[in-house]
Amino acid sequence: SQKIEQNSEALNIQEGKTATLTCNYTNYSPAYLQWYRQDPGRGPVFLLLIRENEKEKRKERLKVTFDTTLKQSLFHITASQPADSATYLCALDMYRGTYKYIFGTGTRLKVLA
Amino acid sequence: GAGVSQSPRYKVAKRGQDVALRCDPISGHVSLFWYQQALGQGPEFLTYFQNEAQLDKSGLPSDRFFAERPEGSVSTLKIQRTQQEDSAVYLCASSMQGVGTGELFFGEGSRLTVL
């Protein structure tokens, strides 16, 4: 079946370390992949978009990679801080280049002080 | 407005009641989306509008769900004869464009609890 998989279990890491979250997909050929952050009781907030022809994208302490051969995106937060604790969602365009984004189940990240 | 506004934030309904959830998108945003998010899950696509046209309603779970955006701005998601399985957070998002390069701006959601 078509789906997007993210680490279903929570990820706990020590402050200052790099957090790495994975997003794997099957049966899609997305042109774009987005990452969002969601805090409890809030709506998702856009973080980064990466295109299929981009291997890597950076924004401050965030880095996203996109491997269309492996059908995988990795999301890294370097020098993590307790304030980075949240659920992180990946999303891809279900129909290449169009409006319809579908989301993974999200990975809950907890950064320990 | 500064962001996407949704109301009510919380709604408790008795099974069988009708509910209406409102979304006020960012001014000028062409695209508007409704998503349903169950506890511990990612948002699930419900429907999509481009201006006032509902171009995709393939995610609506049943004919009890109805969405409209009559003037291409504010949108309402209506659920008739609510059932317990309708309990979820309903998220509205808007975007400047309809293509995949547009980031989605989400509201805070409307949490519906059906008793």
PDB file of N, CA, C and O in Angstrom, chain A residues 11-22 61-63 74-81 84-85 88 107-111:
ATOM      1  N   LEU A  11      11.991   9.735  19.915  1.00  0.00           N
ATOM      2  CA  LEU A  11      13.450   9.802  19.875  1.00  0.00           C
ATOM      3  C   LEU A  11      13.910  10.721  20.992  1.00  0.00           C
ATOM      4  O   LEU A  11      13.536  11.901  21.014  1.00  0.00           O
ATOM      5  N   ASN A  12      14.697  10.174  21.909  1.00  0.00           N
ATOM      6  CA  ASN A  12      15.248  10.964  23.009  1.00  0.00           C
ATOM      7  C   ASN A  12      16.735  11.148  22.770  1.00  0.00           C
ATOM      8  O   ASN A  12      17.447  10.173  22.545  1.00  0.00           O
ATOM      9  N   ILE A  13      17.196  12.393  22.816  1.00  0.00           N
ATOM     10  CA  ILE A  13      18.628  12.637  22.662  1.00  0.00           C
ATOM     11  C   ILE A  13      19.075  13.679  23.672  1.00  0.00           C
ATOM     12  O   ILE A  13      18.263  14.430  24.229  1.00  0.00           O
ATOM     13  N   GLN A  14      20.356  13.701  23.886  1.00  0.00           N
ATOM     14  CA  GLN A  14      20.945  14.626  24.853  1.00  0.00           C
ATOM     15  C   GLN A  14      21.152  15.985  24.198  1.00  0.00           C
ATOM     16  O   GLN A  14      21.510  16.073  22.999  1.00  0.00           O
ATOM     17  N   GLU A  15      20.957  17.014  24.959  1.00  0.00           N
ATOM     18  CA  GLU A  15      21.178  18.376  24.469  1.00  0.00           C
ATOM     19  C   GLU A  15      22.580  18.503  23.880  1.00  0.00           C
ATOM     20  O   GLU A  15      23.552  17.993  24.431  1.00  0.00           O
ATOM     21  N   GLY A  16      22.656  19.186  22.744  1.00  0.00           N
ATOM     22  CA  GLY A  16      23.945  19.404  22.097  1.00  0.00           C
ATOM     23  C   GLY A  16      24.272  18.384  21.028  1.00  0.00           C
ATOM     24  O   GLY A  16      25.103  18.633  20.154  1.00  0.00           O
ATOM     25  N   LYS A  17      23.588  17.233  21.064  1.00  0.00           N
ATOM     26  CA  LYS A  17      23.809  16.206  20.058  1.00  0.00           C
ATOM     27  C   LYS A  17      22.994  16.504  18.805  1.00  0.00           C
ATOM     28  O   LYS A  17      22.120  17.376  18.803  1.00  0.00           O
ATOM     29  N   THR A  18      23.289  15.749  17.756  1.00  0.00           N
ATOM     30  CA  THR A  18      22.539  15.881  16.510  1.00  0.00           C
ATOM     31  C   THR A  18      21.408  14.863  16.483  1.00  0.00           C
ATOM     32  O   THR A  18      21.629  13.670  16.684  1.00  0.00           O
ATOM     33  N   ALA A  19      20.212  15.357  16.232  1.00  0.00           N
ATOM     34  CA  ALA A  19      19.048  14.480  16.084  1.00  0.00           C
ATOM     35  C   ALA A  19      18.862  14.172  14.607  1.00  0.00           C
ATOM     36  O   ALA A  19      18.960  15.075  13.770  1.00  0.00           O
ATOM     37  N   THR A  20      18.623  12.913  14.296  1.00  0.00           N
ATOM     38  CA  THR A  20      18.382  12.506  12.914  1.00  0.00           C
ATOM     39  C   THR A  20      17.058  11.763  12.830  1.00  0.00           C
ATOM     40  O   THR A  20      16.870  10.746  13.501  1.00  0.00           O
ATOM     41  N   LEU A  21      16.160  12.294  12.018  1.00  0.00           N
ATOM     42  CA  LEU A  21      14.840  11.688  11.840  1.00  0.00           C
ATOM     43  C   LEU A  21      14.728  11.196  10.404  1.00  0.00           C
ATOM     44  O   LEU A  21      15.250  11.822   9.483  1.00  0.00           O
ATOM     45  N   THR A  22      14.046  10.069  10.230  1.00  0.00           N
ATOM     46  CA  THR A  22      13.931   9.497   8.893  1.00  0.00           C
ATOM     47  C   THR A  22      12.493   9.548   8.385  1.00  0.00           C
ATOM     48  O   THR A  22      11.533   9.508   9.161  1.00  0.00           O
ATOM     49  N   ARG A  61      20.284  25.516  11.948  1.00  0.00           N
ATOM     50  CA  ARG A  61      20.752  24.237  12.510  1.00  0.00           C
ATOM     51  C   ARG A  61      20.054  23.028  11.873  1.00  0.00           C
ATOM     52  O   ARG A  61      20.279  21.894  12.288  1.00  0.00           O
ATOM     53  N   LEU A  62      19.239  23.264  10.879  1.00  0.00           N
ATOM     54  CA  LEU A  62      18.491  22.192  10.236  1.00  0.00           C
ATOM     55  C   LEU A  62      19.134  21.791   8.915  1.00  0.00           C
ATOM     56  O   LEU A  62      19.624  22.641   8.178  1.00  0.00           O
ATOM     57  N   LYS A  63      19.108  20.489   8.652  1.00  0.00           N
ATOM     58  CA  LYS A  63      19.574  19.991   7.362  1.00  0.00           C
ATOM     59  C   LYS A  63      18.662  18.877   6.908  1.00  0.00           C
ATOM     60  O   LYS A  63      18.282  18.003   7.701  1.00  0.00           O
ATOM     61  N   LEU A  74      16.168  12.388   5.150  1.00  0.00           N
ATOM     62  CA  LEU A  74      16.674  12.495   6.508  1.00  0.00           C
ATOM     63  C   LEU A  74      16.617  13.940   6.951  1.00  0.00           C
ATOM     64  O   LEU A  74      16.909  14.849   6.170  1.00  0.00           O
ATOM     65  N   PHE A  75      16.241  14.138   8.203  1.00  0.00           N
ATOM     66  CA  PHE A  75      16.113  15.473   8.779  1.00  0.00           C
ATOM     67  C   PHE A  75      17.028  15.536   9.990  1.00  0.00           C
ATOM     68  O   PHE A  75      16.898  14.720  10.908  1.00  0.00           O
ATOM     69  N   HIS A  76      17.956  16.482   9.963  1.00  0.00           N
ATOM     70  CA  HIS A  76      18.939  16.594  11.037  1.00  0.00           C
ATOM     71  C   HIS A  76      18.775  17.927  11.768  1.00  0.00           C
ATOM     72  O   HIS A  76      18.593  18.958  11.125  1.00  0.00           O
ATOM     73  N   ILE A  77      18.874  17.854  13.081  1.00  0.00           N
ATOM     74  CA  ILE A  77      18.954  19.068  13.892  1.00  0.00           C
ATOM     75  C   ILE A  77      20.286  19.001  14.629  1.00  0.00           C
ATOM     76  O   ILE A  77      20.494  18.118  15.464  1.00  0.00           O
ATOM     77  N   THR A  78      21.182  19.907  14.316  1.00  0.00           N
ATOM     78  CA  THR A  78      22.481  19.915  14.982  1.00  0.00           C
ATOM     79  C   THR A  78      22.414  20.772  16.240  1.00  0.00           C
ATOM     80  O   THR A  78      21.547  21.645  16.363  1.00  0.00           O
ATOM     81  N   ALA A  79      23.333  20.494  17.165  1.00  0.00           N
ATOM     82  CA  ALA A  79      23.396  21.237  18.435  1.00  0.00           C
ATOM     83  C   ALA A  79      22.001  21.367  19.037  1.00  0.00           C
ATOM     84  O   ALA A  79      21.525  22.468  19.330  1.00  0.00           O
ATOM     85  N   SER A  80      21.331  20.239  19.202  1.00  0.00           N
ATOM     86  CA  SER A  80      19.927  20.259  19.621  1.00  0.00           C
ATOM     87  C   SER A  80      19.751  20.899  20.995  1.00  0.00           C
ATOM     88  O   SER A  80      20.634  20.877  21.849  1.00  0.00           O
ATOM     89  N   GLN A  81      18.569  21.474  21.162  1.00  0.00           N
ATOM     90  CA  GLN A  81      18.224  22.179  22.390  1.00  0.00           C
ATOM     91  C   GLN A  81      16.880  21.655  22.893  1.00  0.00           C
ATOM     92  O   GLN A  81      16.061  21.184  22.094  1.00  0.00           O
ATOM     93  N   ASP A  84      13.829  22.322  20.969  1.00  0.00           N
ATOM     94  CA  ASP A  84      13.582  21.593  19.718  1.00  0.00           C
ATOM     95  C   ASP A  84      12.622  20.426  19.937  1.00  0.00           C
ATOM     96  O   ASP A  84      12.192  19.774  18.974  1.00  0.00           O
ATOM     97  N   SER A  85      12.288  20.119  21.167  1.00  0.00           N
ATOM     98  CA  SER A  85      11.385  19.017  21.471  1.00  0.00           C
ATOM     99  C   SER A  85      10.015  19.288  20.860  1.00  0.00           C
ATOM    100  O   SER A  85       9.389  20.312  21.143  1.00  0.00           O
ATOM    101  N   TYR A  88       7.870  15.985  14.589  1.00  0.00           N
ATOM    102  CA  TYR A  88       8.306  16.421  13.264  1.00  0.00           C
ATOM    103  C   TYR A  88       7.634  15.547  12.202  1.00  0.00           C
ATOM    104  O   TYR A  88       7.683  14.322  12.269  1.00  0.00           O
ATOM    105  N   THR A 107       7.401  11.945  13.990  1.00  0.00           N
ATOM    106  CA  THR A 107       8.304  11.414  15.011  1.00  0.00           C
ATOM    107  C   THR A 107       8.376  12.419  16.142  1.00  0.00           C
ATOM    108  O   THR A 107       8.611  13.605  15.915  1.00  0.00           O
ATOM    109  N   ARG A 108       8.166  11.910  17.362  1.00  0.00           N
ATOM    110  CA  ARG A 108       8.251  12.796  18.522  1.00  0.00           C
ATOM    111  C   ARG A 108       9.681  12.842  19.009  1.00  0.00           C
ATOM    112  O   ARG A 108      10.279  11.805  19.329  1.00  0.00           O
ATOM    113  N   LEU A 109      10.234  14.021  19.049  1.00  0.00           N
ATOM    114  CA  LEU A 109      11.612  14.226  19.490  1.00  0.00           C
ATOM    115  C   LEU A 109      11.614  14.877  20.864  1.00  0.00           C
ATOM    116  O   LEU A 109      10.892  15.855  21.096  1.00  0.00           O
ATOM    117  N   LYS A 110      12.421  14.328  21.753  1.00  0.00           N
ATOM    118  CA  LYS A 110      12.606  14.956  23.062  1.00  0.00           C
ATOM    119  C   LYS A 110      14.084  15.171  23.281  1.00  0.00           C
ATOM    120  O   LYS A 110      14.867  14.213  23.235  1.00  0.00           O
ATOM    121  N   VAL A 111      14.459  16.410  23.500  1.00  0.00           N
ATOM    122  CA  VAL A 111      15.849  16.759  23.765  1.00  0.00           C
ATOM    123  C   VAL A 111      16.006  16.959  25.267  1.00  0.00           C
ATOM    124  O   VAL A 111      15.357  17.828  25.860  1.00  0.00           O
TER     125      VAL A 111
END
